[in-house]
Every structure is written in structure tokens, then in C-alpha cells.
Amino acid sequence: MRGVPAARSARPVRGGRSSTGPVIAGAGCLAGMVAAQVASGLSADPVRLTGPVVGLMAAGAACFVASRRGPRRAAGAAGAAAAIGYAAEWTGVRTGVPFGRYTYTPILRPQVGGVPVAVAVAWAGMGAASHAVAATLVPVERTCTRIAVGAAALTAWDLFLDPQMLRQDLWRWVDGGAYRGVPVSNYAGWLGVSALLMGVLEPIAGWERDASGWLVALYGVMAGMETLGFAAVFDPPDRLVALAGGSAMGMFAVPAAVAAFRRRPARSPQRRPAPGPRCAGRAAWRRGWRR
């Protein structure tokens, strides 16, 4: 009688090991994001590549979450983060809370309720990456600290994002502000919304000490490319933004990358296959002959 094959476990992958397929897909999205961002920095019309850059970033992040937690949790994390980001932006353009008074121009499309879809998708992609950075740096037992670190890491990205989008006239602040036309209230709002987003992602992603190193890499790649863009690629360059954003994101990207590298799973030594009966017989004959 043939045995019944054991059912596959539905539990998410643990122990620092990733499913190969989603990792390959996510790495492809990450490479595509880099290529699109380079093309955007060199293009006379960079806005047309904003959607592809954001879409590839978010898709890559979802793939990396799926590689450790499965597609359902990945979809739940992406959907929750996008919903929180969209709700905050929808409320912001109508009431000025929580970021301050601003409006989106019609340049970045499609839009739903006056909010570009790409903006909500960006919250999902970088939200997942920032949460993984925090999970890599802070033990799971210190939940409040992990949420605070993740919120700060995500807000650090906006030191690049807001000045870049203002350059492209994708949104406008009513009263302006001290940092390249961005008010301080914007960053206070980012910290609050990001903290809420981290608190929602914490139980969905369920990272312990096994957050995907690829998500940490995504955060680092974004930090490096934005720094290079403002320092040397954009016309005109803006070294103040390069310094401010690069320093802020680097405070999280560098130690998280080091920690993720140290925690990578060690490869088990390959064992030689046991000798077959013919080989074993030959070895015994040789030992007897030598005696």
C-alpha cells in the first residue's frame, strides 16, 4: 500500500530562509527600478517615469515580503500600507491635517479623489522597506522602539521626496516652508502617519529577527540613488538636500545593512555521498591487501 504524501505546510517561511521564486522576481523589480530611476534622472521629462519607478519599487517590496511570509501576508501588508497612505493624503489635501495645507497638480496621473495613485503605492513600497530596516535593528520585544525607528526611517526618505516632487511641480504647498519650500508640519505629519503604518505592519509582517535582507537593500539603494541624484545628476544639483537626505537615510541604511549581513544564514557544509557497496568492497580489499 502506497503511503499518502504529507501535506505541505501553510506556515510562512521562517529561520531566515527565503523562497527562491519571489526573491528572483523582487530582484528583477529592484533592478528595473534602478534602471528607470537612472533614466528618469537623465530624461527631459522625468515625470513620465515616476509611475514605473514607484510601481517597480512597491512590487519588489511585496515580492520580498512574500519570499518570507507568503503571498497572502505580502498582499495584506501592501494593501494596508497603501490604504493608510492614501487616507492620510486624501485627508491632507482637504483639511491640511496631518501634513499642512497643500494640493496636487494634475501632472501625476491617474488620480483618485485628487490623490495620485502612485503616491499611495509609494507609501506601501517604502513603508515595507522601512519596517524591515527597523525590524533588523530593533528586537521584536521592543515594539514601541521598533515602530519609532521605522517611522523615522520612512520620514527620512521624505527629505528627498518632497523637494524632488516640488521641483517637478507635482504638488504645491500653500504657505511654503523653510526646507526647500517644505514646512516643518509636513515632517511632523509624516512621523505620525509612518508610526501608524509601522504599527499596522508589525503584526502582518511578523518579523522577528528574520526580516528580508532584500528589503533592507531596497531601502539602501533608494538612499544611495537619491543622494547621487541630488548631488550630481539633477539639473541643477542640490547638495543641501543630498547631504540632509543622505545623512538621515544613511543613519538607518548603513547599520541595518551591516546587521542584515551578519545575520545571513550560513551555508551548511556539503557532505560527500556515502560510498556504494562496490566502492566499500574495493576499499576493504585494498586494506586487506596492504596488511
mmCIF file of C-alpha atoms in Angstrom:
data_model
loop_
_atom_site.group_PDB
_atom_site.id
_atom_site.type_symbol
_atom_site.label_atom_id
_atom_site.label_comp_id
_atom_site.label_asym_id
_atom_site.label_seq_id
_atom_site.Cartn_x
_atom_site.Cartn_y
_atom_site.Cartn_z
ATOM 1 C CA MET A 1 0.000 0.000 0.000
ATOM 2 C CA ARG A 2 1.458 3.362 -1.001
ATOM 3 C CA GLY A 3 1.827 5.968 1.697
ATOM 4 C CA VAL A 4 -0.158 9.164 1.470
ATOM 5 C CA PRO A 5 2.179 12.124 0.726
ATOM 6 C CA ALA A 6 2.463 14.586 3.555
ATOM 7 C CA ALA A 7 0.579 17.848 3.100
ATOM 8 C CA ARG A 8 2.665 20.931 2.572
ATOM 9 C CA SER A 9 2.822 23.283 5.482
ATOM 10 C CA ALA A 10 0.897 26.544 5.035
ATOM 11 C CA ARG A 11 3.000 28.341 7.596
ATOM 12 C CA PRO A 12 5.209 31.182 6.403
ATOM 13 C CA VAL A 13 8.880 30.544 5.840
ATOM 14 C CA ARG A 14 10.946 31.082 8.995
ATOM 15 C CA GLY A 15 14.505 30.803 10.093
ATOM 16 C CA GLY A 16 15.994 33.316 7.662
ATOM 17 C CA ARG A 17 15.390 31.228 4.534
ATOM 18 C CA SER A 18 13.578 32.677 1.526
ATOM 19 C CA SER A 19 11.508 31.182 -1.279
ATOM 20 C CA THR A 20 13.560 31.455 -4.440
ATOM 21 C CA GLY A 21 10.841 32.485 -6.904
ATOM 22 C CA PRO A 22 9.664 35.655 -5.128
ATOM 23 C CA VAL A 23 13.264 36.665 -4.428
ATOM 24 C CA ILE A 24 14.167 36.408 -8.115
ATOM 25 C CA ALA A 25 11.054 38.372 -9.083
ATOM 26 C CA GLY A 26 11.787 41.002 -6.442
ATOM 27 C CA ALA A 27 15.408 41.326 -7.532
ATOM 28 C CA GLY A 28 14.214 41.842 -11.097
ATOM 29 C CA CYS A 29 11.857 44.592 -9.924
ATOM 30 C CA LEU A 30 14.673 46.203 -7.949
ATOM 31 C CA ALA A 31 16.962 46.175 -10.993
ATOM 32 C CA GLY A 32 14.158 47.622 -13.121
ATOM 33 C CA MET A 33 13.549 50.342 -10.539
ATOM 34 C CA VAL A 34 17.223 51.324 -10.623
ATOM 35 C CA ALA A 35 17.217 51.438 -14.434
ATOM 36 C CA ALA A 36 14.027 53.512 -14.511
ATOM 37 C CA GLN A 37 15.353 55.893 -11.874
ATOM 38 C CA VAL A 38 18.600 56.398 -13.785
ATOM 39 C CA ALA A 39 16.606 57.084 -16.956
ATOM 40 C CA SER A 40 14.384 59.492 -15.007
ATOM 41 C CA GLY A 41 17.379 61.467 -13.763
ATOM 42 C CA LEU A 42 18.690 61.840 -17.319
ATOM 43 C CA SER A 43 15.341 62.442 -19.011
ATOM 44 C CA ALA A 44 13.986 65.812 -20.082
ATOM 45 C CA ASP A 45 10.553 64.604 -18.892
ATOM 46 C CA PRO A 46 11.208 62.655 -15.667
ATOM 47 C CA VAL A 47 7.560 62.664 -14.580
ATOM 48 C CA ARG A 48 6.598 60.024 -17.136
ATOM 49 C CA LEU A 49 8.924 57.558 -15.360
ATOM 50 C CA THR A 50 7.644 58.305 -11.855
ATOM 51 C CA GLY A 51 4.896 55.688 -12.134
ATOM 52 C CA PRO A 52 7.243 52.892 -13.307
ATOM 53 C CA VAL A 53 9.802 53.693 -10.594
ATOM 54 C CA VAL A 54 7.196 53.627 -7.836
ATOM 55 C CA GLY A 55 5.408 50.574 -9.237
ATOM 56 C CA LEU A 56 8.605 48.534 -9.521
ATOM 57 C CA MET A 57 9.677 49.578 -6.023
ATOM 58 C CA ALA A 58 6.364 48.501 -4.482
ATOM 59 C CA ALA A 59 6.232 45.261 -6.492
ATOM 60 C CA GLY A 60 9.767 44.394 -5.437
ATOM 61 C CA ALA A 61 8.960 45.068 -1.785
ATOM 62 C CA ALA A 62 5.858 42.862 -1.980
ATOM 63 C CA CYS A 63 7.887 40.051 -3.561
ATOM 64 C CA PHE A 64 10.488 40.233 -0.798
ATOM 65 C CA VAL A 65 7.798 40.072 1.893
ATOM 66 C CA ALA A 66 6.192 37.129 0.063
ATOM 67 C CA SER A 67 9.515 35.291 -0.025
ATOM 68 C CA ARG A 68 9.447 35.038 3.784
ATOM 69 C CA ARG A 69 5.785 35.345 4.696
ATOM 70 C CA GLY A 70 3.859 34.100 1.689
ATOM 71 C CA PRO A 71 1.675 35.939 -0.834
ATOM 72 C CA ARG A 72 -1.304 36.494 1.472
ATOM 73 C CA ARG A 73 0.662 38.380 4.099
ATOM 74 C CA ALA A 74 2.532 40.273 1.399
ATOM 75 C CA ALA A 75 -0.729 41.389 -0.196
ATOM 76 C CA GLY A 76 -2.155 42.297 3.210
ATOM 77 C CA ALA A 77 0.889 44.365 4.146
ATOM 78 C CA ALA A 78 0.939 46.197 0.805
ATOM 79 C CA GLY A 79 -2.800 46.841 0.848
ATOM 80 C CA ALA A 80 -2.822 48.106 4.434
ATOM 81 C CA ALA A 81 0.144 50.434 3.872
ATOM 82 C CA ALA A 82 -1.309 51.831 0.636
ATOM 83 C CA ALA A 83 -4.688 52.381 2.303
ATOM 84 C CA ILE A 84 -3.153 54.250 5.245
ATOM 85 C CA GLY A 85 -1.048 56.400 2.926
ATOM 86 C CA TYR A 86 -3.991 57.180 0.663
ATOM 87 C CA ALA A 87 -6.268 58.036 3.599
ATOM 88 C CA ALA A 88 -3.679 60.419 5.022
ATOM 89 C CA GLU A 89 -3.168 62.129 1.649
ATOM 90 C CA TRP A 90 -6.918 62.325 0.906
ATOM 91 C CA THR A 91 -7.485 63.939 4.294
ATOM 92 C CA GLY A 92 -4.462 66.191 3.899
ATOM 93 C CA VAL A 93 -5.469 67.821 0.624
ATOM 94 C CA ARG A 94 -8.922 68.607 2.061
ATOM 95 C CA THR A 95 -8.141 69.683 5.618
ATOM 96 C CA GLY A 96 -4.418 70.361 5.879
ATOM 97 C CA VAL A 97 -4.157 67.628 8.521
ATOM 98 C CA PRO A 98 -1.730 65.988 9.214
ATOM 99 C CA PHE A 99 0.905 67.480 6.876
ATOM 100 C CA GLY A 100 -0.139 71.078 6.322
ATOM 101 C CA ARG A 101 -2.052 72.763 3.508
ATOM 102 C CA TYR A 102 -1.071 71.555 0.034
ATOM 103 C CA THR A 103 -2.623 70.483 -3.247
ATOM 104 C CA TYR A 104 -1.680 68.070 -6.013
ATOM 105 C CA THR A 105 -1.352 69.394 -9.543
ATOM 106 C CA PRO A 106 -2.919 67.367 -12.397
ATOM 107 C CA ILE A 107 0.509 66.352 -13.762
ATOM 108 C CA LEU A 108 0.886 62.991 -11.995
ATOM 109 C CA ARG A 109 -1.891 60.640 -13.083
ATOM 110 C CA PRO A 110 -4.040 58.636 -12.571
ATOM 111 C CA GLN A 111 -5.629 60.289 -9.553
ATOM 112 C CA VAL A 112 -8.440 59.145 -7.267
ATOM 113 C CA GLY A 113 -10.121 61.809 -5.172
ATOM 114 C CA GLY A 114 -7.395 64.308 -6.010
ATOM 115 C CA VAL A 115 -4.583 61.973 -4.867
ATOM 116 C CA PRO A 116 -2.235 60.311 -7.387
ATOM 117 C CA VAL A 117 -2.327 56.522 -7.216
ATOM 118 C CA ALA A 118 1.476 56.458 -7.349
ATOM 119 C CA VAL A 119 1.620 58.300 -4.020
ATOM 120 C CA ALA A 120 -0.352 55.588 -2.206
ATOM 121 C CA VAL A 121 1.770 52.904 -3.883
ATOM 122 C CA ALA A 122 4.942 54.694 -2.741
ATOM 123 C CA TRP A 123 3.748 54.565 0.874
ATOM 124 C CA ALA A 124 3.364 50.800 0.508
ATOM 125 C CA GLY A 125 6.765 50.148 -1.049
ATOM 126 C CA MET A 126 8.956 52.298 1.172
ATOM 127 C CA GLY A 127 6.769 51.540 4.184
ATOM 128 C CA ALA A 128 7.636 47.833 3.887
ATOM 129 C CA ALA A 129 11.326 48.611 3.378
ATOM 130 C CA SER A 130 11.452 50.989 6.366
ATOM 131 C CA HIS A 131 9.675 48.471 8.562
ATOM 132 C CA ALA A 132 12.216 45.800 7.623
ATOM 133 C CA VAL A 133 15.039 48.209 8.485
ATOM 134 C CA ALA A 134 13.511 48.785 11.916
ATOM 135 C CA ALA A 135 12.928 45.051 12.434
ATOM 136 C CA THR A 136 16.569 44.397 11.592
ATOM 137 C CA LEU A 137 17.818 46.981 14.074
ATOM 138 C CA VAL A 138 15.369 46.551 16.969
ATOM 139 C CA PRO A 139 14.410 43.269 18.725
ATOM 140 C CA VAL A 140 10.795 42.159 18.446
ATOM 141 C CA GLU A 141 10.293 42.539 22.215
ATOM 142 C CA ARG A 142 10.768 46.338 21.937
ATOM 143 C CA THR A 143 7.714 47.012 19.819
ATOM 144 C CA CYS A 144 7.364 50.717 20.556
ATOM 145 C CA THR A 145 11.023 51.373 19.769
ATOM 146 C CA ARG A 146 10.731 49.376 16.551
ATOM 147 C CA ILE A 147 7.694 51.430 15.473
ATOM 148 C CA ALA A 148 9.516 54.689 16.281
ATOM 149 C CA VAL A 149 12.637 53.653 14.335
ATOM 150 C CA GLY A 150 10.563 52.559 11.353
ATOM 151 C CA ALA A 151 8.619 55.828 11.371
ATOM 152 C CA ALA A 152 11.837 57.847 11.486
ATOM 153 C CA ALA A 153 13.382 55.781 8.685
ATOM 154 C CA LEU A 154 10.373 56.355 6.443
ATOM 155 C CA THR A 155 10.218 60.070 7.270
ATOM 156 C CA ALA A 156 13.926 60.389 6.407
ATOM 157 C CA TRP A 157 13.045 59.425 2.830
ATOM 158 C CA ASP A 158 10.779 62.465 2.547
ATOM 159 C CA LEU A 159 13.788 64.727 2.955
ATOM 160 C CA PHE A 160 14.430 63.676 -0.645
ATOM 161 C CA LEU A 161 10.900 63.081 -1.872
ATOM 162 C CA ASP A 162 9.270 66.429 -1.144
ATOM 163 C CA PRO A 163 11.998 68.637 -2.676
ATOM 164 C CA GLN A 164 12.121 66.387 -5.746
ATOM 165 C CA MET A 165 8.364 66.426 -6.306
ATOM 166 C CA LEU A 166 8.233 70.196 -5.789
ATOM 167 C CA ARG A 167 10.867 70.575 -8.488
ATOM 168 C CA GLN A 168 8.605 68.660 -10.847
ATOM 169 C CA ASP A 169 5.530 70.672 -9.775
ATOM 170 C CA LEU A 170 3.634 67.543 -8.730
ATOM 171 C CA TRP A 171 2.258 69.268 -5.625
ATOM 172 C CA ARG A 172 2.321 72.721 -4.097
ATOM 173 C CA TRP A 173 2.422 73.966 -0.523
ATOM 174 C CA VAL A 174 0.089 76.860 0.223
ATOM 175 C CA ASP A 175 2.440 78.690 2.590
ATOM 176 C CA GLY A 176 5.810 77.159 1.716
ATOM 177 C CA GLY A 177 8.398 76.295 4.318
ATOM 178 C CA ALA A 178 11.991 76.625 5.488
ATOM 179 C CA TYR A 179 13.366 73.413 3.940
ATOM 180 C CA ARG A 180 13.313 73.912 0.178
ATOM 181 C CA GLY A 181 9.751 75.203 0.418
ATOM 182 C CA VAL A 182 8.552 72.362 2.681
ATOM 183 C CA PRO A 183 7.030 73.261 6.076
ATOM 184 C CA VAL A 184 8.094 71.589 9.317
ATOM 185 C CA SER A 185 4.484 70.450 9.807
ATOM 186 C CA ASN A 186 4.923 68.095 6.864
ATOM 187 C CA TYR A 187 7.586 66.085 8.674
ATOM 188 C CA ALA A 188 5.593 66.019 11.895
ATOM 189 C CA GLY A 189 2.699 64.589 9.886
ATOM 190 C CA TRP A 190 4.990 62.065 8.208
ATOM 191 C CA LEU A 191 6.207 60.825 11.586
ATOM 192 C CA GLY A 192 2.648 60.355 12.813
ATOM 193 C CA VAL A 193 1.342 58.592 9.711
ATOM 194 C CA SER A 194 4.501 56.483 9.467
ATOM 195 C CA ALA A 195 4.150 55.393 13.095
ATOM 196 C CA LEU A 196 0.577 54.288 12.411
ATOM 197 C CA LEU A 197 1.733 52.436 9.311
ATOM 198 C CA MET A 198 4.529 50.665 11.240
ATOM 199 C CA GLY A 199 2.096 49.654 13.961
ATOM 200 C CA VAL A 200 -0.191 48.062 11.366
ATOM 201 C CA LEU A 201 2.643 46.309 9.519
ATOM 202 C CA GLU A 202 4.165 44.882 12.695
ATOM 203 C CA PRO A 203 1.632 42.044 13.218
ATOM 204 C CA ILE A 204 1.081 41.464 9.488
ATOM 205 C CA ALA A 205 4.731 41.012 8.516
ATOM 206 C CA GLY A 206 5.535 39.385 11.828
ATOM 207 C CA TRP A 207 9.285 39.910 11.514
ATOM 208 C CA GLU A 208 11.271 38.528 14.428
ATOM 209 C CA ARG A 209 14.984 38.545 13.601
ATOM 210 C CA ASP A 210 14.390 37.320 10.070
ATOM 211 C CA ALA A 211 13.356 40.448 8.141
ATOM 212 C CA SER A 212 14.272 40.142 4.478
ATOM 213 C CA GLY A 213 17.736 41.485 3.726
ATOM 214 C CA TRP A 214 16.449 42.359 0.267
ATOM 215 C CA LEU A 215 14.050 44.897 1.797
ATOM 216 C CA VAL A 216 16.971 46.424 3.670
ATOM 217 C CA ALA A 217 18.857 46.530 0.363
ATOM 218 C CA LEU A 218 15.909 48.281 -1.316
ATOM 219 C CA TYR A 219 15.999 50.994 1.345
ATOM 220 C CA GLY A 220 19.754 51.384 0.924
ATOM 221 C CA VAL A 221 19.550 51.525 -2.865
ATOM 222 C CA MET A 222 16.912 54.247 -2.673
ATOM 223 C CA ALA A 223 19.060 56.229 -0.236
ATOM 224 C CA GLY A 224 22.131 55.921 -2.441
ATOM 225 C CA MET A 225 20.397 56.809 -5.684
ATOM 226 C CA GLU A 226 18.593 59.822 -4.250
ATOM 227 C CA THR A 227 21.829 61.115 -2.721
ATOM 228 C CA LEU A 228 23.690 60.711 -6.012
ATOM 229 C CA GLY A 229 20.824 62.281 -7.941
ATOM 230 C CA PHE A 230 20.669 65.468 -5.874
ATOM 231 C CA ALA A 231 24.449 65.710 -5.576
ATOM 232 C CA ALA A 232 25.401 65.288 -9.225
ATOM 233 C CA VAL A 233 22.672 64.171 -11.632
ATOM 234 C CA PHE A 234 19.725 66.549 -11.273
ATOM 235 C CA ASP A 235 19.928 69.874 -13.059
ATOM 236 C CA PRO A 236 20.625 71.950 -11.101
ATOM 237 C CA PRO A 237 22.096 69.777 -8.321
ATOM 238 C CA ASP A 238 21.116 70.456 -4.731
ATOM 239 C CA ARG A 239 23.857 69.414 -2.341
ATOM 240 C CA LEU A 240 21.948 70.575 0.721
ATOM 241 C CA VAL A 241 19.179 68.061 0.024
ATOM 242 C CA ALA A 242 21.774 65.417 -0.862
ATOM 243 C CA LEU A 243 23.500 65.973 2.485
ATOM 244 C CA ALA A 244 20.319 66.167 4.565
ATOM 245 C CA GLY A 245 18.548 63.210 2.972
ATOM 246 C CA GLY A 246 21.677 61.102 2.581
ATOM 247 C CA SER A 247 22.680 61.610 6.209
ATOM 248 C CA ALA A 248 19.170 60.907 7.525
ATOM 249 C CA MET A 249 18.583 57.751 5.481
ATOM 250 C CA GLY A 250 22.187 56.638 5.946
ATOM 251 C CA MET A 251 21.706 56.605 9.726
ATOM 252 C CA PHE A 252 19.305 53.710 9.187
ATOM 253 C CA ALA A 253 20.525 52.138 5.947
ATOM 254 C CA VAL A 254 24.149 51.521 6.949
ATOM 255 C CA PRO A 255 23.658 49.844 10.367
ATOM 256 C CA ALA A 256 20.712 47.842 9.038
ATOM 257 C CA ALA A 257 22.778 46.592 6.095
ATOM 258 C CA VAL A 258 25.614 45.583 8.439
ATOM 259 C CA ALA A 259 23.201 43.788 10.780
ATOM 260 C CA ALA A 260 21.446 42.001 7.912
ATOM 261 C CA PHE A 261 24.796 40.869 6.500
ATOM 262 C CA ARG A 262 25.911 39.451 9.835
ATOM 263 C CA ARG A 263 22.646 37.574 10.313
ATOM 264 C CA ARG A 264 22.576 35.979 6.877
ATOM 265 C CA PRO A 265 22.122 32.191 7.148
ATOM 266 C CA ALA A 266 25.396 30.273 6.948
ATOM 267 C CA ARG A 267 25.676 27.655 4.269
ATOM 268 C CA SER A 268 25.790 24.136 5.625
ATOM 269 C CA PRO A 269 28.890 22.195 4.519
ATOM 270 C CA GLN A 270 28.226 19.794 1.699
ATOM 271 C CA ARG A 271 28.629 16.168 2.658
ATOM 272 C CA ARG A 272 30.036 13.617 0.347
ATOM 273 C CA PRO A 273 27.614 10.851 -0.538
ATOM 274 C CA ALA A 274 28.112 7.566 1.293
ATOM 275 C CA PRO A 275 30.082 5.044 -0.776
ATOM 276 C CA GLY A 276 28.087 2.356 -2.528
ATOM 277 C CA PRO A 277 28.599 -1.350 -1.883
ATOM 278 C CA ARG A 278 31.039 -1.706 -4.793
ATOM 279 C CA CYS A 279 33.239 1.145 -3.558
ATOM 280 C CA ALA A 280 33.080 -0.145 0.018
ATOM 281 C CA GLY A 281 34.147 -3.611 -1.177
ATOM 282 C CA ARG A 282 37.095 -2.199 -3.079
ATOM 283 C CA ALA A 283 38.245 -0.213 -0.031
ATOM 284 C CA ALA A 284 38.067 -3.330 2.180
ATOM 285 C CA TRP A 285 40.024 -5.372 -0.397
ATOM 286 C CA ARG A 286 42.746 -2.693 -0.504
ATOM 287 C CA ARG A 287 43.059 -2.611 3.277
ATOM 288 C CA GLY A 288 43.346 -6.402 3.393
ATOM 289 C CA TRP A 289 45.940 -6.420 0.593
ATOM 290 C CA ARG A 290 48.078 -3.822 2.407
ATOM 291 C CA ARG A 291 48.128 -5.986 5.530
#
